[in-house]
Amino acid sequence: MLTADEIGHVRSSFDMVFARATEMTTTFYNRLFELAPECRSMFPADMDVLKRDFIATLAVLVGSLDQMTGLLASTDILGRNHARYGVQPAHYPVVGEALLWTLAKSLGPHWTHEVEQAWRKVYDIIAQRMIAIPAGAPRP
Ligand code: HEM
């Protein structure tokens, strides 16, 4: 599904933002709540734990890009959790937009066309798989 080049682009760019994880996740959620203020009430008031969970999970997903079985198992768990949080399929595009915007802002000149295309593909794979798992699905 992903080429070695695409995996390489996502991994090397993720390494750069992971080094500034707190800043990156703060920018991401600020951007999300700017684009979709109606989503704010779904999240806890104190976002610190979630910020750490989000970046750690992203690291696991990015680390699994060359092992589709592992990647899909992780996204199935995430998808089931998110359905329980009340997340709807329609929420995924705006979260993707906030994530890509954050990556672009954090990476500056390193946000090339190839890097952007690779991240779009990865986000689509993860989001589509998360959406496909209903809340009541058994643990994979
Ligand atoms: C690539 C897509 C996404 C990733 C990697 C992701 C990641 C995470 C992680 C790691 C958590 C912590 C709890 C858990 O592991 O289940 C979480 C919680 C949550 N996410 Fe996501 N998420 C994504 C998409 C979305 C979308 C589209 C929404 C919709 C607005 C959303 C809303 C939430 C909410 C409401 C929580 C629960 C917060 C809480 O009550 O603690 N997420 N997400």
Short mmCIF file of N, CA and C and ligand atoms in Angstrom, two decimals:
data_model
loop_
_atom_site.label_atom_id
_atom_site.label_comp_id
_atom_site.label_asym_id
_atom_site.label_seq_id
_atom_site.Cartn_x
_atom_site.Cartn_y
_atom_site.Cartn_z
N MET A 1 0.82 -1.22 0.00
CA MET A 1 0.00 0.00 0.00
C MET A 1 0.86 1.27 0.00
N LEU A 2 1.97 1.23 0.75
CA LEU A 2 2.87 2.40 0.82
C LEU A 2 4.22 2.00 0.22
N THR A 3 4.84 2.93 -0.50
CA THR A 3 6.16 2.63 -1.04
C THR A 3 7.23 2.90 0.03
N ALA A 4 8.41 2.35 -0.20
CA ALA A 4 9.52 2.57 0.74
C ALA A 4 9.83 4.06 0.83
N ASP A 5 9.73 4.78 -0.29
CA ASP A 5 9.99 6.23 -0.28
C ASP A 5 8.96 6.96 0.58
N GLU A 6 7.70 6.57 0.42
CA GLU A 6 6.65 7.23 1.22
C GLU A 6 6.87 7.00 2.71
N ILE A 7 7.20 5.76 3.06
CA ILE A 7 7.46 5.45 4.47
C ILE A 7 8.66 6.28 4.97
N GLY A 8 9.68 6.37 4.14
CA GLY A 8 10.88 7.15 4.50
C GLY A 8 10.54 8.62 4.73
N HIS A 9 9.72 9.19 3.85
CA HIS A 9 9.34 10.61 3.99
C HIS A 9 8.58 10.85 5.30
N VAL A 10 7.66 9.95 5.59
CA VAL A 10 6.85 10.14 6.80
C VAL A 10 7.72 9.96 8.04
N ARG A 11 8.57 8.95 8.02
CA ARG A 11 9.41 8.70 9.21
C ARG A 11 10.40 9.82 9.48
N SER A 12 11.09 10.26 8.44
CA SER A 12 12.12 11.28 8.69
C SER A 12 11.48 12.61 9.10
N SER A 13 10.32 12.93 8.53
CA SER A 13 9.67 14.18 8.92
C SER A 13 9.08 14.05 10.32
N PHE A 14 8.55 12.86 10.65
CA PHE A 14 8.00 12.68 11.99
C PHE A 14 9.10 12.82 13.05
N ASP A 15 10.29 12.28 12.76
CA ASP A 15 11.41 12.40 13.72
C ASP A 15 11.68 13.87 14.05
N MET A 16 11.57 14.72 13.05
CA MET A 16 11.84 16.15 13.28
C MET A 16 10.79 16.76 14.20
N VAL A 17 9.52 16.41 14.02
CA VAL A 17 8.49 17.03 14.87
C VAL A 17 8.44 16.35 16.25
N PHE A 18 8.79 15.07 16.29
CA PHE A 18 8.76 14.36 17.58
C PHE A 18 9.73 15.00 18.57
N ALA A 19 10.81 15.54 18.04
CA ALA A 19 11.79 16.22 18.89
C ALA A 19 11.18 17.45 19.57
N ARG A 20 10.08 17.94 19.01
CA ARG A 20 9.38 19.11 19.59
C ARG A 20 7.92 18.72 19.84
N ALA A 21 7.74 17.59 20.53
CA ALA A 21 6.41 16.99 20.66
C ALA A 21 5.40 17.89 21.37
N THR A 22 5.83 18.55 22.45
CA THR A 22 4.88 19.36 23.22
C THR A 22 4.37 20.51 22.37
N GLU A 23 5.30 21.17 21.70
CA GLU A 23 4.93 22.30 20.83
C GLU A 23 4.02 21.81 19.69
N MET A 24 4.38 20.66 19.13
CA MET A 24 3.64 20.13 17.98
C MET A 24 2.20 19.79 18.38
N THR A 25 2.03 19.09 19.51
CA THR A 25 0.68 18.67 19.89
C THR A 25 -0.16 19.87 20.33
N THR A 26 0.48 20.86 20.95
CA THR A 26 -0.27 22.07 21.34
C THR A 26 -0.77 22.78 20.09
N THR A 27 0.10 22.93 19.10
CA THR A 27 -0.29 23.57 17.84
C THR A 27 -1.42 22.79 17.18
N PHE A 28 -1.29 21.46 17.19
CA PHE A 28 -2.29 20.60 16.54
C PHE A 28 -3.69 20.79 17.16
N TYR A 29 -3.77 20.68 18.48
CA TYR A 29 -5.10 20.79 19.10
C TYR A 29 -5.64 22.23 19.01
N ASN A 30 -4.75 23.21 19.12
CA ASN A 30 -5.21 24.61 18.96
C ASN A 30 -5.81 24.80 17.57
N ARG A 31 -5.12 24.25 16.58
CA ARG A 31 -5.60 24.39 15.19
C ARG A 31 -6.93 23.65 15.00
N LEU A 32 -7.01 22.45 15.60
CA LEU A 32 -8.26 21.67 15.49
C LEU A 32 -9.43 22.45 16.09
N PHE A 33 -9.22 23.04 17.27
CA PHE A 33 -10.33 23.74 17.94
C PHE A 33 -10.64 25.08 17.26
N GLU A 34 -9.67 25.59 16.51
CA GLU A 34 -9.91 26.80 15.71
C GLU A 34 -10.78 26.43 14.49
N LEU A 35 -10.43 25.31 13.85
CA LEU A 35 -11.16 24.88 12.65
C LEU A 35 -12.54 24.31 13.00
N ALA A 36 -12.61 23.64 14.15
CA ALA A 36 -13.87 22.96 14.51
C ALA A 36 -14.15 23.17 16.00
N PRO A 37 -14.53 24.40 16.37
CA PRO A 37 -14.75 24.70 17.80
C PRO A 37 -15.82 23.80 18.43
N GLU A 38 -16.73 23.30 17.61
CA GLU A 38 -17.80 22.43 18.14
C GLU A 38 -17.24 21.11 18.68
N CYS A 39 -16.01 20.76 18.31
CA CYS A 39 -15.40 19.51 18.79
C CYS A 39 -14.79 19.66 20.19
N ARG A 40 -14.59 20.90 20.65
CA ARG A 40 -13.85 21.11 21.91
C ARG A 40 -14.47 20.35 23.08
N SER A 41 -15.81 20.31 23.12
CA SER A 41 -16.49 19.71 24.28
C SER A 41 -16.34 18.19 24.32
N MET A 42 -15.88 17.57 23.23
CA MET A 42 -15.66 16.12 23.24
C MET A 42 -14.38 15.77 24.01
N PHE A 43 -13.51 16.76 24.18
CA PHE A 43 -12.19 16.52 24.76
C PHE A 43 -12.15 16.97 26.22
N PRO A 44 -11.20 16.41 27.00
CA PRO A 44 -11.08 16.86 28.40
C PRO A 44 -10.59 18.30 28.50
N ALA A 45 -10.91 18.95 29.64
CA ALA A 45 -10.48 20.34 29.84
C ALA A 45 -8.94 20.39 29.84
N ASP A 46 -8.35 19.46 30.58
CA ASP A 46 -6.89 19.41 30.65
C ASP A 46 -6.39 18.43 29.58
N MET A 47 -5.67 18.96 28.62
CA MET A 47 -5.28 18.18 27.45
C MET A 47 -3.89 17.54 27.57
N ASP A 48 -3.20 17.75 28.70
CA ASP A 48 -1.79 17.32 28.77
C ASP A 48 -1.60 15.82 28.53
N VAL A 49 -2.43 15.01 29.18
CA VAL A 49 -2.28 13.55 29.03
C VAL A 49 -2.59 13.14 27.60
N LEU A 50 -3.65 13.71 27.06
CA LEU A 50 -4.04 13.36 25.69
C LEU A 50 -2.95 13.76 24.69
N LYS A 51 -2.34 14.90 24.91
CA LYS A 51 -1.25 15.33 24.01
C LYS A 51 -0.14 14.29 23.99
N ARG A 52 0.20 13.79 25.17
CA ARG A 52 1.28 12.78 25.24
C ARG A 52 0.83 11.48 24.59
N ASP A 53 -0.43 11.09 24.85
CA ASP A 53 -0.97 9.86 24.24
C ASP A 53 -0.98 9.98 22.72
N PHE A 54 -1.38 11.15 22.25
CA PHE A 54 -1.53 11.34 20.80
C PHE A 54 -0.19 11.19 20.10
N ILE A 55 0.83 11.87 20.61
CA ILE A 55 2.14 11.83 19.93
C ILE A 55 2.76 10.44 20.07
N ALA A 56 2.55 9.79 21.23
CA ALA A 56 3.11 8.45 21.43
C ALA A 56 2.45 7.46 20.47
N THR A 57 1.13 7.60 20.29
CA THR A 57 0.41 6.70 19.39
C THR A 57 0.82 6.95 17.95
N LEU A 58 0.98 8.22 17.62
CA LEU A 58 1.43 8.55 16.26
C LEU A 58 2.81 7.91 16.01
N ALA A 59 3.66 7.93 17.03
CA ALA A 59 5.00 7.32 16.90
C ALA A 59 4.87 5.82 16.64
N VAL A 60 3.95 5.16 17.34
CA VAL A 60 3.76 3.71 17.13
C VAL A 60 3.24 3.47 15.71
N LEU A 61 2.28 4.27 15.27
CA LEU A 61 1.71 4.09 13.93
C LEU A 61 2.79 4.30 12.87
N VAL A 62 3.55 5.38 13.01
CA VAL A 62 4.60 5.68 12.03
C VAL A 62 5.65 4.56 12.04
N GLY A 63 5.91 4.01 13.23
CA GLY A 63 6.87 2.91 13.34
C GLY A 63 6.36 1.62 12.72
N SER A 64 5.04 1.52 12.54
CA SER A 64 4.44 0.28 11.99
C SER A 64 4.13 0.36 10.51
N LEU A 65 4.52 1.44 9.86
CA LEU A 65 4.08 1.62 8.47
C LEU A 65 4.56 0.51 7.53
N ASP A 66 5.67 -0.13 7.89
CA ASP A 66 6.15 -1.22 7.03
C ASP A 66 5.66 -2.58 7.51
N GLN A 67 4.75 -2.56 8.48
CA GLN A 67 4.17 -3.83 8.96
C GLN A 67 2.66 -3.64 9.02
N MET A 68 2.02 -3.83 7.88
CA MET A 68 0.60 -3.51 7.77
C MET A 68 -0.25 -4.22 8.83
N THR A 69 0.13 -5.46 9.17
CA THR A 69 -0.69 -6.19 10.15
C THR A 69 -0.69 -5.46 11.49
N GLY A 70 0.48 -5.02 11.92
CA GLY A 70 0.59 -4.29 13.19
C GLY A 70 -0.12 -2.95 13.11
N LEU A 71 0.07 -2.28 11.98
CA LEU A 71 -0.56 -0.96 11.80
C LEU A 71 -2.08 -1.08 11.88
N LEU A 72 -2.61 -2.07 11.18
CA LEU A 72 -4.07 -2.21 11.14
C LEU A 72 -4.62 -2.66 12.50
N ALA A 73 -3.87 -3.47 13.23
CA ALA A 73 -4.32 -3.87 14.57
C ALA A 73 -4.41 -2.64 15.47
N SER A 74 -3.40 -1.75 15.40
CA SER A 74 -3.43 -0.54 16.23
C SER A 74 -4.58 0.37 15.83
N THR A 75 -4.80 0.50 14.53
CA THR A 75 -5.87 1.42 14.09
C THR A 75 -7.24 0.84 14.44
N ASP A 76 -7.35 -0.49 14.47
CA ASP A 76 -8.63 -1.09 14.86
C ASP A 76 -8.97 -0.75 16.31
N ILE A 77 -7.98 -0.83 17.17
CA ILE A 77 -8.22 -0.49 18.59
C ILE A 77 -8.60 0.98 18.70
N LEU A 78 -7.83 1.83 18.00
CA LEU A 78 -8.12 3.28 18.03
C LEU A 78 -9.52 3.57 17.49
N GLY A 79 -9.87 2.88 16.39
CA GLY A 79 -11.16 3.12 15.75
C GLY A 79 -12.30 2.76 16.68
N ARG A 80 -12.14 1.64 17.37
CA ARG A 80 -13.20 1.22 18.29
C ARG A 80 -13.32 2.21 19.44
N ASN A 81 -12.17 2.64 19.99
CA ASN A 81 -12.21 3.64 21.06
C ASN A 81 -12.89 4.92 20.59
N HIS A 82 -12.53 5.36 19.40
CA HIS A 82 -13.06 6.64 18.92
C HIS A 82 -14.56 6.59 18.65
N ALA A 83 -15.03 5.44 18.18
CA ALA A 83 -16.48 5.31 17.99
C ALA A 83 -17.16 5.47 19.35
N ARG A 84 -16.54 4.93 20.39
CA ARG A 84 -17.11 5.06 21.75
C ARG A 84 -17.07 6.50 22.25
N TYR A 85 -16.07 7.26 21.82
CA TYR A 85 -16.00 8.68 22.24
C TYR A 85 -17.07 9.51 21.53
N GLY A 86 -17.75 8.88 20.56
CA GLY A 86 -18.78 9.62 19.82
C GLY A 86 -18.22 10.28 18.56
N VAL A 87 -16.99 9.92 18.18
CA VAL A 87 -16.38 10.50 16.97
C VAL A 87 -17.11 9.94 15.75
N GLN A 88 -17.48 10.84 14.84
CA GLN A 88 -18.21 10.48 13.63
C GLN A 88 -17.24 10.49 12.43
N PRO A 89 -17.56 9.72 11.37
CA PRO A 89 -16.71 9.75 10.17
C PRO A 89 -16.45 11.17 9.66
N ALA A 90 -17.46 12.04 9.79
CA ALA A 90 -17.33 13.41 9.28
C ALA A 90 -16.27 14.22 10.03
N HIS A 91 -15.85 13.75 11.23
CA HIS A 91 -14.83 14.49 11.99
C HIS A 91 -13.42 14.26 11.43
N TYR A 92 -13.23 13.16 10.72
CA TYR A 92 -11.86 12.79 10.32
C TYR A 92 -11.18 13.78 9.38
N PRO A 93 -11.89 14.32 8.37
CA PRO A 93 -11.20 15.26 7.48
C PRO A 93 -10.63 16.49 8.21
N VAL A 94 -11.37 17.04 9.17
CA VAL A 94 -10.88 18.25 9.83
C VAL A 94 -9.69 17.94 10.74
N VAL A 95 -9.69 16.75 11.34
CA VAL A 95 -8.54 16.35 12.16
C VAL A 95 -7.32 16.17 11.25
N GLY A 96 -7.55 15.58 10.08
CA GLY A 96 -6.46 15.42 9.12
C GLY A 96 -5.92 16.77 8.67
N GLU A 97 -6.84 17.71 8.43
CA GLU A 97 -6.44 19.05 8.00
C GLU A 97 -5.59 19.73 9.08
N ALA A 98 -6.03 19.59 10.34
CA ALA A 98 -5.28 20.20 11.46
C ALA A 98 -3.91 19.55 11.59
N LEU A 99 -3.85 18.23 11.40
CA LEU A 99 -2.56 17.53 11.52
C LEU A 99 -1.61 17.95 10.41
N LEU A 100 -2.10 17.98 9.18
CA LEU A 100 -1.24 18.35 8.05
C LEU A 100 -0.79 19.80 8.16
N TRP A 101 -1.69 20.66 8.61
CA TRP A 101 -1.35 22.09 8.79
C TRP A 101 -0.22 22.22 9.82
N THR A 102 -0.34 21.45 10.90
CA THR A 102 0.66 21.49 11.97
C THR A 102 2.01 20.98 11.47
N LEU A 103 1.96 19.89 10.71
CA LEU A 103 3.22 19.34 10.17
C LEU A 103 3.87 20.35 9.24
N ALA A 104 3.06 20.97 8.39
CA ALA A 104 3.59 21.95 7.44
C ALA A 104 4.26 23.11 8.19
N LYS A 105 3.57 23.60 9.22
CA LYS A 105 4.08 24.73 9.99
C LYS A 105 5.37 24.34 10.74
N SER A 106 5.38 23.12 11.31
CA SER A 106 6.54 22.68 12.09
C SER A 106 7.74 22.38 11.20
N LEU A 107 7.47 21.85 10.01
CA LEU A 107 8.58 21.38 9.16
C LEU A 107 9.15 22.45 8.25
N GLY A 108 8.38 23.51 8.02
CA GLY A 108 8.89 24.60 7.17
C GLY A 108 9.37 24.07 5.83
N PRO A 109 10.65 24.33 5.48
CA PRO A 109 11.16 23.93 4.16
C PRO A 109 11.24 22.41 3.98
N HIS A 110 11.16 21.66 5.07
CA HIS A 110 11.19 20.20 4.96
C HIS A 110 9.83 19.63 4.54
N TRP A 111 8.80 20.49 4.54
CA TRP A 111 7.45 20.06 4.12
C TRP A 111 7.39 20.17 2.59
N THR A 112 7.95 19.17 1.92
CA THR A 112 7.98 19.18 0.45
C THR A 112 6.70 18.53 -0.08
N HIS A 113 6.51 18.64 -1.38
CA HIS A 113 5.33 18.02 -2.00
C HIS A 113 5.29 16.51 -1.72
N GLU A 114 6.46 15.86 -1.82
CA GLU A 114 6.52 14.41 -1.61
C GLU A 114 6.15 14.05 -0.17
N VAL A 115 6.66 14.86 0.77
CA VAL A 115 6.36 14.60 2.19
C VAL A 115 4.86 14.78 2.42
N GLU A 116 4.30 15.83 1.86
CA GLU A 116 2.87 16.09 2.04
C GLU A 116 2.02 14.94 1.46
N GLN A 117 2.36 14.51 0.25
CA GLN A 117 1.59 13.43 -0.39
C GLN A 117 1.67 12.15 0.44
N ALA A 118 2.85 11.87 0.98
CA ALA A 118 3.04 10.65 1.77
C ALA A 118 2.19 10.72 3.06
N TRP A 119 2.18 11.89 3.72
CA TRP A 119 1.39 12.05 4.94
C TRP A 119 -0.11 11.95 4.64
N ARG A 120 -0.53 12.52 3.51
CA ARG A 120 -1.97 12.43 3.14
C ARG A 120 -2.38 10.98 2.98
N LYS A 121 -1.52 10.20 2.33
CA LYS A 121 -1.83 8.79 2.09
C LYS A 121 -1.90 8.04 3.43
N VAL A 122 -0.92 8.31 4.29
CA VAL A 122 -0.89 7.62 5.59
C VAL A 122 -2.12 7.99 6.42
N TYR A 123 -2.43 9.29 6.46
CA TYR A 123 -3.61 9.69 7.25
C TYR A 123 -4.87 9.03 6.70
N ASP A 124 -5.01 8.96 5.39
CA ASP A 124 -6.20 8.34 4.78
C ASP A 124 -6.30 6.87 5.14
N ILE A 125 -5.17 6.16 5.11
CA ILE A 125 -5.19 4.73 5.46
C ILE A 125 -5.66 4.56 6.92
N ILE A 126 -5.07 5.38 7.82
CA ILE A 126 -5.40 5.25 9.24
C ILE A 126 -6.87 5.64 9.47
N ALA A 127 -7.28 6.77 8.90
CA ALA A 127 -8.65 7.26 9.14
C ALA A 127 -9.68 6.29 8.57
N GLN A 128 -9.43 5.81 7.35
CA GLN A 128 -10.42 4.90 6.75
C GLN A 128 -10.56 3.62 7.57
N ARG A 129 -9.45 3.15 8.08
CA ARG A 129 -9.52 1.93 8.89
C ARG A 129 -10.21 2.21 10.23
N MET A 130 -9.92 3.35 10.85
CA MET A 130 -10.57 3.70 12.12
C MET A 130 -12.08 3.83 11.93
N ILE A 131 -12.47 4.44 10.82
CA ILE A 131 -13.90 4.66 10.54
C ILE A 131 -14.61 3.33 10.32
N ALA A 132 -13.88 2.37 9.72
CA ALA A 132 -14.52 1.10 9.36
C ALA A 132 -14.83 0.20 10.55
N ILE A 133 -14.26 0.52 11.73
CA ILE A 133 -14.46 -0.35 12.90
C ILE A 133 -15.58 0.18 13.78
N PRO A 134 -16.67 -0.55 13.93
CA PRO A 134 -17.75 -0.07 14.78
C PRO A 134 -17.40 -0.20 16.27
N ALA A 135 -18.08 0.59 17.10
CA ALA A 135 -17.76 0.65 18.54
C ALA A 135 -17.81 -0.71 19.21
N GLY A 136 -18.72 -1.55 18.79
CA GLY A 136 -18.90 -2.84 19.47
C GLY A 136 -18.03 -3.96 18.94
N ALA A 137 -17.15 -3.63 17.98
CA ALA A 137 -16.34 -4.68 17.35
C ALA A 137 -15.45 -5.36 18.39
N PRO A 138 -15.23 -6.67 18.27
CA PRO A 138 -14.37 -7.35 19.24
C PRO A 138 -12.93 -6.87 19.14
N ARG A 139 -12.22 -7.01 20.23
CA ARG A 139 -10.81 -6.61 20.26
C ARG A 139 -10.04 -7.42 19.21
N PRO A 140 -9.30 -6.75 18.33
CA PRO A 140 -8.56 -7.49 17.29
C PRO A 140 -7.44 -8.33 17.93
C1 HEM B 1 -5.34 9.58 12.90
C2 HEM B 1 -6.40 9.88 13.64
C3 HEM B 1 -6.40 9.90 15.15
C4 HEM B 1 -5.47 9.48 16.05
C5 HEM B 1 -4.09 8.85 15.78
C6 HEM B 1 -6.00 9.73 17.36
C7 HEM B 1 -5.36 9.43 18.55
C8 HEM B 1 -5.96 9.46 19.79
C9 HEM B 1 -5.41 8.88 21.01
C10 HEM B 1 -4.07 8.16 21.11
C11 HEM B 1 -6.28 9.10 22.01
C12 HEM B 1 -6.12 8.64 23.48
C13 HEM B 1 -7.10 7.55 23.84
C14 HEM B 1 -7.01 6.32 22.96
O1 HEM B 1 -5.90 5.80 22.71
O2 HEM B 1 -8.08 5.87 22.50
C15 HEM B 1 -7.39 9.84 21.45
C16 HEM B 1 -8.50 10.25 22.15
C17 HEM B 1 -9.51 11.01 21.61
N1 HEM B 1 -9.63 11.43 20.30
FE1 HEM B 1 -8.44 10.89 18.78
N2 HEM B 1 -7.22 10.32 17.25
C18 HEM B 1 -7.50 10.45 15.91
C19 HEM B 1 -8.64 10.99 15.36
C20 HEM B 1 -9.62 11.63 16.07
C21 HEM B 1 -10.76 12.31 15.50
C22 HEM B 1 -11.11 12.38 14.00
C23 HEM B 1 -11.48 12.84 16.52
C24 HEM B 1 -12.73 13.68 16.40
C25 HEM B 1 -12.81 14.91 16.81
C26 HEM B 1 -10.80 12.47 17.76
C27 HEM B 1 -11.24 12.75 19.03
C28 HEM B 1 -10.78 12.16 20.19
C29 HEM B 1 -11.44 12.25 21.49
C30 HEM B 1 -12.75 12.97 21.76
C31 HEM B 1 -10.66 11.52 22.38
C32 HEM B 1 -10.97 11.23 23.85
C33 HEM B 1 -10.39 12.23 24.77
C34 HEM B 1 -10.63 11.80 26.20
O3 HEM B 1 -11.79 11.77 26.62
O4 HEM B 1 -9.65 11.54 26.89
N3 HEM B 1 -9.68 11.75 17.45
N4 HEM B 1 -7.16 10.04 20.11
#
